[in-house]
Short mmCIF file of C-alpha atoms in Angstrom, two decimals:
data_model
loop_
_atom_site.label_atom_id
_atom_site.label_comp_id
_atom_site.label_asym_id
_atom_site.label_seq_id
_atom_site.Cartn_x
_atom_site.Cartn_y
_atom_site.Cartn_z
CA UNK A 1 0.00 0.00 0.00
CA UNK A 2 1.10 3.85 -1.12
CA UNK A 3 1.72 5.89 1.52
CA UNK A 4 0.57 9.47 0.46
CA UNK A 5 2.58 12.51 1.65
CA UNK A 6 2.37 16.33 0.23
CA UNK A 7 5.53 17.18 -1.67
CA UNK A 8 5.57 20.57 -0.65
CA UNK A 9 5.75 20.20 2.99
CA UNK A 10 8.15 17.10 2.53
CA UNK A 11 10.94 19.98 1.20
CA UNK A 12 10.51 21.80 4.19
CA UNK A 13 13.00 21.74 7.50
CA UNK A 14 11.61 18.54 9.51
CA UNK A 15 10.86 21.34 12.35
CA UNK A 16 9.16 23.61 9.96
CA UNK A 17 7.59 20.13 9.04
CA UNK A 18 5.86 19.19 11.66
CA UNK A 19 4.51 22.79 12.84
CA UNK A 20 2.94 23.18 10.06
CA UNK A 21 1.06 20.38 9.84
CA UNK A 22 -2.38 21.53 11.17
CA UNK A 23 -1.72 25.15 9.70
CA UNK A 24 -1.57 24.07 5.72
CA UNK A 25 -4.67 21.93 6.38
CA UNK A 26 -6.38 24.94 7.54
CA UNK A 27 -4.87 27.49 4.96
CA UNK A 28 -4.92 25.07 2.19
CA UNK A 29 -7.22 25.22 -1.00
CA UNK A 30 -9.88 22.63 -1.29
CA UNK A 31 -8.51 20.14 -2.98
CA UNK A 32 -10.74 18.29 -6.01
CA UNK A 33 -10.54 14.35 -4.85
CA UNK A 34 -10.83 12.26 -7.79
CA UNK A 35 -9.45 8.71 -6.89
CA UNK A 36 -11.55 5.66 -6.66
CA UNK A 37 -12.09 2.74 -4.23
CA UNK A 38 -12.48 -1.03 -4.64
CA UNK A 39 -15.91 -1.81 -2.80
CA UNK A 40 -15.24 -4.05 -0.03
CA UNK A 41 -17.24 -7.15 -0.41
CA UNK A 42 -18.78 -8.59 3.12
CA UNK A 43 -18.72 -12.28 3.38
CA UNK A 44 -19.95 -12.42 6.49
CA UNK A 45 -22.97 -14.53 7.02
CA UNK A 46 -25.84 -12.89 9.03
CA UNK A 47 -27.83 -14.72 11.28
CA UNK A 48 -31.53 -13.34 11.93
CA UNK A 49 -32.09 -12.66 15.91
CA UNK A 50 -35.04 -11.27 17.64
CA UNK A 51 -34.22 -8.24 18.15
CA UNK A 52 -32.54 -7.22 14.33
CA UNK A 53 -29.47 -8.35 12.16
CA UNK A 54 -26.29 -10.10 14.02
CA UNK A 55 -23.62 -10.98 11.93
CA UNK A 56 -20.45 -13.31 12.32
CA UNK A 57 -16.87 -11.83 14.15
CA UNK A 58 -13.92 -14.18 13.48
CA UNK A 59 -10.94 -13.66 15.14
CA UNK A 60 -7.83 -13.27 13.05
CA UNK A 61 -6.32 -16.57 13.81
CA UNK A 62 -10.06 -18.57 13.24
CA UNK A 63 -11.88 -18.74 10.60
CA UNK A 64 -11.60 -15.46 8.87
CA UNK A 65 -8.05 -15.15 7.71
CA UNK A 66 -8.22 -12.74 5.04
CA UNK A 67 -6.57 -9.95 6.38
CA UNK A 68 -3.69 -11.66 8.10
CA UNK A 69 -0.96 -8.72 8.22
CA UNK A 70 2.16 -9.64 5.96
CA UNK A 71 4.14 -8.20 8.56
CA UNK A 72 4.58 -9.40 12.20
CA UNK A 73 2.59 -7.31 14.89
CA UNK A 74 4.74 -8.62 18.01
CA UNK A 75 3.68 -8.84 21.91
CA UNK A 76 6.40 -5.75 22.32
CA UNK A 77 4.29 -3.44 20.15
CA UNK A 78 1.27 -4.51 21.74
CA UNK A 79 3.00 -3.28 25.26
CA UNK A 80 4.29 0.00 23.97
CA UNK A 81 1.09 0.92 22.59
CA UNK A 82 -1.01 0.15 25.71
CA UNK A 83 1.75 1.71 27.63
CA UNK A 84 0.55 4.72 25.74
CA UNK A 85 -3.05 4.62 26.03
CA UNK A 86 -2.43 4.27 29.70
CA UNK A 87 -0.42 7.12 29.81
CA UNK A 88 -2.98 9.36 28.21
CA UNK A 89 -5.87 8.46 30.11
CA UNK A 90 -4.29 9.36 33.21
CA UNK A 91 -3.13 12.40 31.30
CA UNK A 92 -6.93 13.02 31.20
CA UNK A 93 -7.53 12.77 34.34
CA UNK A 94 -5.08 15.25 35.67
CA UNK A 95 -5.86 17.51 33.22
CA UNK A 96 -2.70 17.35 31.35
CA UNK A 97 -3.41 18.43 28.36
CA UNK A 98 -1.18 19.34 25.20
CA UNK A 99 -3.65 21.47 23.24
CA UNK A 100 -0.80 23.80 22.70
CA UNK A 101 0.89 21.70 20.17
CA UNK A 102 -0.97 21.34 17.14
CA UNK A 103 0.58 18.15 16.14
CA UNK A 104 0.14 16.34 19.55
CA UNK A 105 -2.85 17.65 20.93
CA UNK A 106 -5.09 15.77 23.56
CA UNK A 107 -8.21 14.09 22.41
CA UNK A 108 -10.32 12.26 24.06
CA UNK A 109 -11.85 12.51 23.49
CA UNK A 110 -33.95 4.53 26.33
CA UNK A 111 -34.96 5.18 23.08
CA UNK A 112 -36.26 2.95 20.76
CA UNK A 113 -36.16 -1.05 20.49
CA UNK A 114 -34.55 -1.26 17.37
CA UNK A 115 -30.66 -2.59 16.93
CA UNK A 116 -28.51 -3.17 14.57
CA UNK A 117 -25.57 -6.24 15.35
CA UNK A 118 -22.55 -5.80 12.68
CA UNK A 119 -18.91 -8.30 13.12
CA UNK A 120 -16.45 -7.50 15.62
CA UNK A 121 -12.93 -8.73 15.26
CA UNK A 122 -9.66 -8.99 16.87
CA UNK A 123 -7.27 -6.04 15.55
CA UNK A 124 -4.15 -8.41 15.46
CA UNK A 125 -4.72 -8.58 11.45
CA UNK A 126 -4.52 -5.19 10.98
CA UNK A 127 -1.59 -4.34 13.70
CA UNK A 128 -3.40 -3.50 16.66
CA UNK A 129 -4.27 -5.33 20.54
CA UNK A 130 -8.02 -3.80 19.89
CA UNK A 131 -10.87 -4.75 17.84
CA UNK A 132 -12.67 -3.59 14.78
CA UNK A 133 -15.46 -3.33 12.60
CA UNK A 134 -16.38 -3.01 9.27
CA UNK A 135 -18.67 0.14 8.51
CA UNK A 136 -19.73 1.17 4.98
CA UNK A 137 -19.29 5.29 4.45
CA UNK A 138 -20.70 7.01 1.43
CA UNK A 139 -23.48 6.42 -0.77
CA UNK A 140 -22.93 3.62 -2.64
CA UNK A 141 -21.22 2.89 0.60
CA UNK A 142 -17.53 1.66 1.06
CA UNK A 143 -16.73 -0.35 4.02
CA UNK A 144 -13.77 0.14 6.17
CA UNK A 145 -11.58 -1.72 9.03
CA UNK A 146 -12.15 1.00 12.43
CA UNK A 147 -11.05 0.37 15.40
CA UNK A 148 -13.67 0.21 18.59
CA UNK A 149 -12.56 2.54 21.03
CA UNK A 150 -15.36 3.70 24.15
CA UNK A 151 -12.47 6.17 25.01
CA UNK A 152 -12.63 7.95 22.10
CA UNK A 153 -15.63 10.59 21.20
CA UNK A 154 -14.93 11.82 17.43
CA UNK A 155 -14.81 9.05 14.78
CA UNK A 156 -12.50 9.52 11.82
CA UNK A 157 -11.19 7.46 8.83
CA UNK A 158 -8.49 8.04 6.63
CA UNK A 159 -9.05 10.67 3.00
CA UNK A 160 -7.62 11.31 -0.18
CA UNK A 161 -5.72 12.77 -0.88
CA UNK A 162 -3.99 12.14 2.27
CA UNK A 163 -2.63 16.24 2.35
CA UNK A 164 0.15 15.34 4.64
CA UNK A 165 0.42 11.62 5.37
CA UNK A 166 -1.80 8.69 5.65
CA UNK A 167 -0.42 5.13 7.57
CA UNK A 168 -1.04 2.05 5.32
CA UNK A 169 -4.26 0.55 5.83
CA UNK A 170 -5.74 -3.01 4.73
CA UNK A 171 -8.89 -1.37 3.15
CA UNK A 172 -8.82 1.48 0.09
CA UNK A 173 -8.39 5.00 1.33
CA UNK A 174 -11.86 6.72 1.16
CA UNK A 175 -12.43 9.27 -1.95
CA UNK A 176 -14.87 11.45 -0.41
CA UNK A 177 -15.71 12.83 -4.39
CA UNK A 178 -16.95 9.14 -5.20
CA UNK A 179 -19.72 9.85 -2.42
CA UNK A 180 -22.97 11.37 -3.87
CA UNK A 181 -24.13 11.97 -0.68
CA UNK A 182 -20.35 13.66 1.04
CA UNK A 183 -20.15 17.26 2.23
CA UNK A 184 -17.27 19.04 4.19
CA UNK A 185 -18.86 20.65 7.38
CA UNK A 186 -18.57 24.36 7.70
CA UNK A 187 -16.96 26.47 10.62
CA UNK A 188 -20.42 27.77 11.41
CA UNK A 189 -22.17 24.92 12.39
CA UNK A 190 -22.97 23.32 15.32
CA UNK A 191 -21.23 20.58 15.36
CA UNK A 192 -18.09 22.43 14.61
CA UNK A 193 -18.49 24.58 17.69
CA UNK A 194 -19.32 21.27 19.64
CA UNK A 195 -15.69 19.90 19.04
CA UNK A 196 -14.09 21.80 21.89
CA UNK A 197 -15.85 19.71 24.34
CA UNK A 198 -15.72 16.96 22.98
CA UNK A 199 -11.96 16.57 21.62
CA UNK A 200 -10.58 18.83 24.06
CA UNK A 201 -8.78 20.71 20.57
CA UNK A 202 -10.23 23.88 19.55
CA UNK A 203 -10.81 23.32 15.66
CA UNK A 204 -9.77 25.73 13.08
CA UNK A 205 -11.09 26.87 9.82
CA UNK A 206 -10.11 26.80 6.34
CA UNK A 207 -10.06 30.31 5.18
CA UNK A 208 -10.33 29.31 1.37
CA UNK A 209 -13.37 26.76 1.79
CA UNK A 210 -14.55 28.02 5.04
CA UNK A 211 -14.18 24.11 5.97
CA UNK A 212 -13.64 22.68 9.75
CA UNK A 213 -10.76 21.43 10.85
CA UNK A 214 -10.87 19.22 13.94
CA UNK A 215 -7.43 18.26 15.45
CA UNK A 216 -8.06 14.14 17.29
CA UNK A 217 -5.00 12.65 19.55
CA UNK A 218 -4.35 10.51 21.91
CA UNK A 219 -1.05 11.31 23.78
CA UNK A 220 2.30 11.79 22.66
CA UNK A 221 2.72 10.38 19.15
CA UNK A 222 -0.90 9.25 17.68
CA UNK A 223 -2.74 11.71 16.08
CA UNK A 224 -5.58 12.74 13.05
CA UNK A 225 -5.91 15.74 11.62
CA UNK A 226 -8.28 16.44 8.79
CA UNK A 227 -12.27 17.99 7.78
CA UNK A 228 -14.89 17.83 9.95
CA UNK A 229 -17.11 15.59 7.35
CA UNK A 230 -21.02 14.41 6.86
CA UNK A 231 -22.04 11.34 5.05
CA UNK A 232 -24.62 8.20 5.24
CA UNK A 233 -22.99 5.88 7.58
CA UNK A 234 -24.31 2.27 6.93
CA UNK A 235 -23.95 -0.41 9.84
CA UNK A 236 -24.40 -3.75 7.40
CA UNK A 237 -25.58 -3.99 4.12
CA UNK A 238 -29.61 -5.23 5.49
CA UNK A 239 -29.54 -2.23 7.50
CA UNK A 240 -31.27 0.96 6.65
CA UNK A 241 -28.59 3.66 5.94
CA UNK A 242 -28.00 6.59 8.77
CA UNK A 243 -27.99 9.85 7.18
CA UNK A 244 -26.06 12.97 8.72
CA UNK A 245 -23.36 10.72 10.57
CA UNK A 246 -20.54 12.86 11.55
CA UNK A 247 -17.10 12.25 11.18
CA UNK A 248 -13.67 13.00 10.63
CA UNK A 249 -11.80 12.79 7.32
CA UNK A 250 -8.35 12.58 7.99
CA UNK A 251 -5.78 14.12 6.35
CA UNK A 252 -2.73 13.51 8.49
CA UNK A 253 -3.21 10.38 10.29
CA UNK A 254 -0.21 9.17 12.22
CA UNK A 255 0.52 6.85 15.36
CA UNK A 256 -0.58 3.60 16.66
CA UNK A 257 -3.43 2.65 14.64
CA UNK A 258 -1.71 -0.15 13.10
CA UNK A 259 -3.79 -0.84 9.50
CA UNK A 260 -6.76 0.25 10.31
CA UNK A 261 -8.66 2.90 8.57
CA UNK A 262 -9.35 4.84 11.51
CA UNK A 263 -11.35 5.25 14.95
CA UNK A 264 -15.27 4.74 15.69
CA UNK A 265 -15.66 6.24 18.97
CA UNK A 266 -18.15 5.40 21.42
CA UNK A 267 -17.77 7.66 24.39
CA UNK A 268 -20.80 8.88 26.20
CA UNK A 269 -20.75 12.06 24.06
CA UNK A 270 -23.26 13.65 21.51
CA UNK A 271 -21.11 13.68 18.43
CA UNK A 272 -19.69 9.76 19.27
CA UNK A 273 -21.48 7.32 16.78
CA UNK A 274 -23.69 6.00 19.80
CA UNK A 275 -25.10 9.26 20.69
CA UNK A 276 -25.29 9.98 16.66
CA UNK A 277 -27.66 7.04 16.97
CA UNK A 278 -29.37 6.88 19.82
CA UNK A 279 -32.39 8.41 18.72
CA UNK A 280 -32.92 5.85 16.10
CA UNK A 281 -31.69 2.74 18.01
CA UNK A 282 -31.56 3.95 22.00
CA UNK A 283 -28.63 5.36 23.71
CA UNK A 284 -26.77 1.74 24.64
CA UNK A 285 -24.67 -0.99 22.95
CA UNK A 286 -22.96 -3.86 23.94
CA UNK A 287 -20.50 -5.84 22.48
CA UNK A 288 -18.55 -9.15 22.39
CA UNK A 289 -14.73 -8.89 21.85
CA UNK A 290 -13.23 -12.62 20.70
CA UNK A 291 -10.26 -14.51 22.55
CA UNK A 292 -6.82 -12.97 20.66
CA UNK A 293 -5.42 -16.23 21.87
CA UNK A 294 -6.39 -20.08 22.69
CA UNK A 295 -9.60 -20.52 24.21
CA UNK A 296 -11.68 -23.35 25.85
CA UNK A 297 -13.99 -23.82 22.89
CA UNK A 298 -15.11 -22.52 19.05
CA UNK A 299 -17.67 -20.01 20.18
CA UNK A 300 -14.96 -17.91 21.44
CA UNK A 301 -13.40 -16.91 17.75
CA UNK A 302 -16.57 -14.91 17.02
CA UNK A 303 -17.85 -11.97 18.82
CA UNK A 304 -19.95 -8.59 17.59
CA UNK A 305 -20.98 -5.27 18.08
CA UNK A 306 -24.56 -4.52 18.81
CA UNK A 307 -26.10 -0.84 18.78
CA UNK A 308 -29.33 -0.07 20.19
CA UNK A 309 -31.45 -0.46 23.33
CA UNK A 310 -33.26 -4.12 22.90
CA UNK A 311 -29.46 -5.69 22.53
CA UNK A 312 -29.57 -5.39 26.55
CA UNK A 313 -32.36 -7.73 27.17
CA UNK A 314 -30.49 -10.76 24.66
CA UNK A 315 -28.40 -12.17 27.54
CA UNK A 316 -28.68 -12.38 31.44
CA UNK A 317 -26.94 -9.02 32.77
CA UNK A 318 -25.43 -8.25 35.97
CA UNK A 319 -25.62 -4.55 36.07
CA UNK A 320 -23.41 -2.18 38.17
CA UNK A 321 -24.13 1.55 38.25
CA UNK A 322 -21.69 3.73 36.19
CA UNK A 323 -19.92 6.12 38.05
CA UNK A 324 -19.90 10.03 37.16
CA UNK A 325 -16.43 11.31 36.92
CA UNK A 326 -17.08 15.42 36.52
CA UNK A 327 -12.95 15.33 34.90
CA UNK A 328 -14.20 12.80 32.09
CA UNK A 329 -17.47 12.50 31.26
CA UNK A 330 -17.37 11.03 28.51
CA UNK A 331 -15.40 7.67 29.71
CA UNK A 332 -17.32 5.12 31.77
CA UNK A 333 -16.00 4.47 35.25
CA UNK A 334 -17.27 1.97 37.76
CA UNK A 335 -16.74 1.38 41.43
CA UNK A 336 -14.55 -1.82 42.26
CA UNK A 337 -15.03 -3.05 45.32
CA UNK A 338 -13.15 -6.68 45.36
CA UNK A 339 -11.03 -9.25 43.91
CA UNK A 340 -10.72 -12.84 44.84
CA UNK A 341 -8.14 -15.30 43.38
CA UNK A 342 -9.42 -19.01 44.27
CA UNK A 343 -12.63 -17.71 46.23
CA UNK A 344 -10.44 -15.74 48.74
CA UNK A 345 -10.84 -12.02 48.65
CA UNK A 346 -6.92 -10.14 48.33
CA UNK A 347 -5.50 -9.16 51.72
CA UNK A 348 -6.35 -5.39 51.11
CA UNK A 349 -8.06 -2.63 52.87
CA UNK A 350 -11.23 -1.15 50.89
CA UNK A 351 -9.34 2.13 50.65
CA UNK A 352 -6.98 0.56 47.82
CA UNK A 353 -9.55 0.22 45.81
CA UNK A 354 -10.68 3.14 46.10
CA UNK A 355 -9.06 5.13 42.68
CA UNK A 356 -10.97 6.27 39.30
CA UNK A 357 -11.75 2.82 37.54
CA UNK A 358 -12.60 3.00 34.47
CA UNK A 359 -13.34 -0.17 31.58
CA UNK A 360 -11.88 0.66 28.11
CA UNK A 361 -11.78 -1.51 24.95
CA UNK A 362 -8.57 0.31 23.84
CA UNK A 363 -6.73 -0.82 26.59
CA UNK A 364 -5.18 -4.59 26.49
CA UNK A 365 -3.67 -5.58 29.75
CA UNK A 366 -5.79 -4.40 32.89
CA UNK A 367 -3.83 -2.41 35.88
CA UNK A 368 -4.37 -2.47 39.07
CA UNK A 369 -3.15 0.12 41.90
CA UNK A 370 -0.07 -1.08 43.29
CA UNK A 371 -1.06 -2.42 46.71
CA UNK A 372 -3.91 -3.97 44.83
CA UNK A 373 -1.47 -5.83 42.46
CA UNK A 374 0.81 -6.69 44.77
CA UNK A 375 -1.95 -8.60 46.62
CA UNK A 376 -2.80 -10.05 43.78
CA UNK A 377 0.83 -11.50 42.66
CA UNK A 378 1.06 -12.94 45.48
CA UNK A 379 -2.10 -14.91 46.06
CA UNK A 380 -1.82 -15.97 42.70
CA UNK A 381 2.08 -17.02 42.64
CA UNK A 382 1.32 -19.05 45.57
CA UNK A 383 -1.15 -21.16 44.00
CA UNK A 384 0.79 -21.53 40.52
CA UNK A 385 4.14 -21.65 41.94
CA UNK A 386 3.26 -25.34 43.55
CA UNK A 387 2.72 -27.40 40.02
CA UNK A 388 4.90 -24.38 37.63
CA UNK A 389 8.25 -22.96 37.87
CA UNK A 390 8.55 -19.29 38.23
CA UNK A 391 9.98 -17.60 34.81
CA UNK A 392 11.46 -14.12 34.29
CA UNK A 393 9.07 -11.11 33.69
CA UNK A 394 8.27 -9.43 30.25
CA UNK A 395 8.26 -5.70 30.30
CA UNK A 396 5.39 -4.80 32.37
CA UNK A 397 4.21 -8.40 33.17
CA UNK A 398 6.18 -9.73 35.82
CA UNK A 399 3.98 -12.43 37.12
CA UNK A 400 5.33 -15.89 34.89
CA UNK A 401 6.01 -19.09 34.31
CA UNK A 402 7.07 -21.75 32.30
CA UNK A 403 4.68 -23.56 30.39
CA UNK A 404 2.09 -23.23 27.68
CA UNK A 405 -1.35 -21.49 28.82
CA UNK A 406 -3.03 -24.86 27.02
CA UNK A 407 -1.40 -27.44 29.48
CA UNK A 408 -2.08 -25.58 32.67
CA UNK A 409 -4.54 -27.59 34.01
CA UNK A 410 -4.15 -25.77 37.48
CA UNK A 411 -4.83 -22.25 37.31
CA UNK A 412 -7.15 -20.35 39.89
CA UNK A 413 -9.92 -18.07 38.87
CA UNK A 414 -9.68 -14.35 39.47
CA UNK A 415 -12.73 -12.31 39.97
CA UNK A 416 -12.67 -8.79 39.60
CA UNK A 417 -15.96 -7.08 41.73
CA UNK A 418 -18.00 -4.15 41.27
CA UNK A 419 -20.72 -2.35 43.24
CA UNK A 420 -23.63 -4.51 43.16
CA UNK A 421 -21.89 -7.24 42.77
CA UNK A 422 -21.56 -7.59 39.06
CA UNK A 423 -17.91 -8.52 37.66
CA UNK A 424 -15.80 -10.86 35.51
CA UNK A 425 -14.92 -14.18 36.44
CA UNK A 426 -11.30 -14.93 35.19
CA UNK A 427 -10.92 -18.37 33.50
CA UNK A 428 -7.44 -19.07 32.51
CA UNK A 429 -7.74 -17.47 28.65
CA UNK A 430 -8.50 -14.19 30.14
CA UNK A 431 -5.65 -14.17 33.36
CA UNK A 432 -2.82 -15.76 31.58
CA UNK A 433 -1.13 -14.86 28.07
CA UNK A 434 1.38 -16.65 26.37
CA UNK A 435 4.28 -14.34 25.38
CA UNK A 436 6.96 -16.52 23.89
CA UNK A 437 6.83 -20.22 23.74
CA UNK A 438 6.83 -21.81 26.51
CA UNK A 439 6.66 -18.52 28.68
CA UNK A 440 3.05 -17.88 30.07
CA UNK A 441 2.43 -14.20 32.39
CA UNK A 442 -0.44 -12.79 34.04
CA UNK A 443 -2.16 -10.65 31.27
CA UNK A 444 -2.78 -8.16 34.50
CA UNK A 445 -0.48 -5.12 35.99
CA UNK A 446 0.50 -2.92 38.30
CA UNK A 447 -0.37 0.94 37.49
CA UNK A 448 1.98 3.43 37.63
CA UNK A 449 -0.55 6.04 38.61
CA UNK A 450 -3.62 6.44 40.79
CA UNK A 451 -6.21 4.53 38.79
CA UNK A 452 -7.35 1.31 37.18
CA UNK A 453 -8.02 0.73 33.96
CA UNK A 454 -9.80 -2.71 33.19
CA UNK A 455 -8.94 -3.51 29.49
CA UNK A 456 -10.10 -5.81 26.52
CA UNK A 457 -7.78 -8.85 27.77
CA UNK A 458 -10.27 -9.46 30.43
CA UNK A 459 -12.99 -8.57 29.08
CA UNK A 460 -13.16 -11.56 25.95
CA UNK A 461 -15.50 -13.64 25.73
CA UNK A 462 -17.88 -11.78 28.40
CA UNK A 463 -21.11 -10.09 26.73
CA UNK A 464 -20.76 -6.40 28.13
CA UNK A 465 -23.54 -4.25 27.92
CA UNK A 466 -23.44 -0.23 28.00
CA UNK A 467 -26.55 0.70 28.95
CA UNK A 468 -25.96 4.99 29.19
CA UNK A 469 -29.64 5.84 29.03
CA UNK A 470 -29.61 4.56 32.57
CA UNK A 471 -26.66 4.85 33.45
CA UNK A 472 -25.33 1.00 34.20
CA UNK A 473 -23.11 -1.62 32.40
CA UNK A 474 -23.54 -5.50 32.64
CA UNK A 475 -21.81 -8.26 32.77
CA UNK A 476 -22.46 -12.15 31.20
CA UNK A 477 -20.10 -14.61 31.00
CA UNK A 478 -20.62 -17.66 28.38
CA UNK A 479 -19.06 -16.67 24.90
CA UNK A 480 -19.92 -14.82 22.39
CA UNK A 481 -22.57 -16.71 20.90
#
């Protein structure tokens, strides 16, 4: 795949370079896109349900293998990556915010019965730890690989002409000009003004088209820059096309987004593609993310993505209330209260649970505060330690052993606890990860700041519903069938 870069800023100074990436987008003419896309064909079989269209997620290394990466995406880069999302959400939280650079700024940044189910799949094919879908954009619609990310608010995809740079992604780049139904959002409207709050980045405005400019990023290096767009936004190919949907289209998209084709956020926020359609579906979702690695049966290489209010009444729930966090609205916290390894609750007080929690799907590996973690390794290691030998840690996960995750027979379940009483129960494929042959870790670990972040690791294979309108998310364990 091309990568696309604009000549004229690639003979400037590399300092000039990159501080004037967000200033030609905003100065620059509008430029006539005239490139075309091969339409993504979905193979995925839909199955009919109740309550609308659900259709098939495969995980990379199941049954869908068509988009198996020719290049390696190692454990290592998985780390650094979630090392960085970490990083940023506690950035959020303290309120340290880079809005001054405009090539690294911060972003973050019941109703009706119907819902509409499309695939979710691991992200491992296309470079990343998280998972995505495929969307169709555009009438006649194109569909596109986009990450799933509740952190995130704005949703944005990669455009021609790719003004500055574009990252290779597995899908064709979008051609806004082969969309009948494409316009470029203005300065003056609403939903321009609305980015602020939403992205934390004040957007700019073209002064030749008049066009807004939104500025997305998510700490230090990962960033998109591009036109605050409008389009028809099509879920799967039975469903009714969304008119309106509002988006970015990127024009300088770079970072760790692996080969995606860009972000669909799901934040509690008005401009996030769940509160785009909560008046036509209900303001909840819930989702199924696959096993990235061995599991105990089939069921587990499929999971989906489910949009709309009557999704939450398709499995048994164990609700817990969301908590309000006045720093971060937009990101769903809960209250933890416990965790158990083997039935037995961690030698704790209550207090050291007591930090912002919140559950993210663009997280991997969950963290704990330290005292919490520390607990934890140790109950844990004492129950492991007596059948397998002890191994040398990997970068952040210093809880291992030696041995393959498949032939520990012996492995205690961890169960993480939330107000109510509602929580995961940790089997072995969602506590332990193989890193190397022979070398199996504890997929869990220790924060390096005040708060806990539980991630997508854990999470696989449970059905987790968002239910926002009332303020609650669930938890059922069984698959993802």
């Amino acid at each position: 795949m091309k990568l696309f870069q604009n000549k004229m800023l690639q003979s400037l100074p590399s300092g000039v370079y990159r501080m004037s990436l967000f200033w030609f987008i905003v100065f620059s003419a509008h430029l006539v896109l005239a490139s075309s896309l091969v339409e993504f064909q979905d193979n995925d079989n839909p199955r009919q349900k109740q309550e609308g269209m659900q259709l098939n997620l495969y995980h990379v290394k199941g049954l869908d293998s068509s988009q198996t990466s020719t290049s390696p995406f190692s454990f290592s880069d998985m780390i650094t990556k979630d090392e960085e999302r970490v990083r940023f959400l506690h950035s959020r939280l303290t309120n340290k915010e880079s809005v001054r650079n405009s090539a690294t700024t911060d972003k973050l940044r019941g109703g009706p019965s119907l819902v509409s189910t499309t695939p979710l799949k691991s992200g491992l094919s296309i470079g990343s730890g998280n998972y995505y879908v495929k969307i169709g954009l555009g009438t006649p619609a194109k569909y596109f690989s986009m990450i799933v990310d509740t952190g995130s608010s704005l949703s944005w995809l990669q455009c021609q002409p790719c003004v500055i740079y574009c990252h290779v992604q597995v899908d064709p780049i979008f051609t806004p000009s082969t969309s009948k139904t494409y316009k470029a959002l203005p300065c003056s409207s609403s939903q321009c003004s609305s980015l602020k709050s939403s992205t934390l980045n004040a957007p700019g405005c073209s002064n030749a088209t008049g066009a807004c400019v939104y500025k997305a990023s998510y700490g230090d290096t990962s960033f998109s820059i591009g036109y605050l767009s409008q389009d028809v936004l099509t879920l799967t190919p039975s469903e009714a096309p969304s008119s309106g949907f509002v988006y970015g289209c990127g024009q300088d998209n770079q970072g760790l987004f692996g080969r995606s084709s860009g972000i669909i956020g799901l934040a509690n926020d008005k401009i996030s593609m769940l509160g785009q359609l909560s008046k036509k579906y209900g303001n909840a979702f819930s989702y199924c993310l696959p096993s990235s690695f061995s599991a105990p049966n089939s069921s587990s290489l499929s999971g989906f993505l489910s949009i709309g209010a009557s999704s939450l009444a398709s499995s048994p729930y164990k609700f817990t209330p969301l908590v309000k966090n006045q720093k971060i609205p937009s990101l769903y916290f809960l209250d933890l209260t416990t965790i158990t390894v083997a039935g037995k609750p961690l030698g704790v007080s209550a207090s050291s649970y007591n930090v912002p929690t919140i559950i993210d799907s663009g997280t991997v590996i969950t963290r704990l505060p330290v005292a919490v973690y520390n607990a934890l390794k140790k109950s844990f290691v004492l129950i492991m330690s007596k059948k397998y030998a002890q191994a040398p840690g990997f970068s952040i996960l210093d809880t291992c052993f030696k041995g393959s995750v498949k032939e520990m027979s012996t492995v205690p379940e961890i169960q993480i606890i939330f107000r109510g009483g509602a929580g995961l129960e940790l089997k072995a494929h969602n506590s332990l990860v193989e890193i190397e042959k022979g070398t199996t870790c504890l997929a869990i670990a220790a924060s390096s700041n005040p708060i806990s972040i539980i991630g997508n690791y854990q999470q696989q294979t449970f059905k987790v519903a968002y239910d926002v309108a009332n303020f609650k998310i669930g938890f059922a364990p069984g698959g993802c069938q």
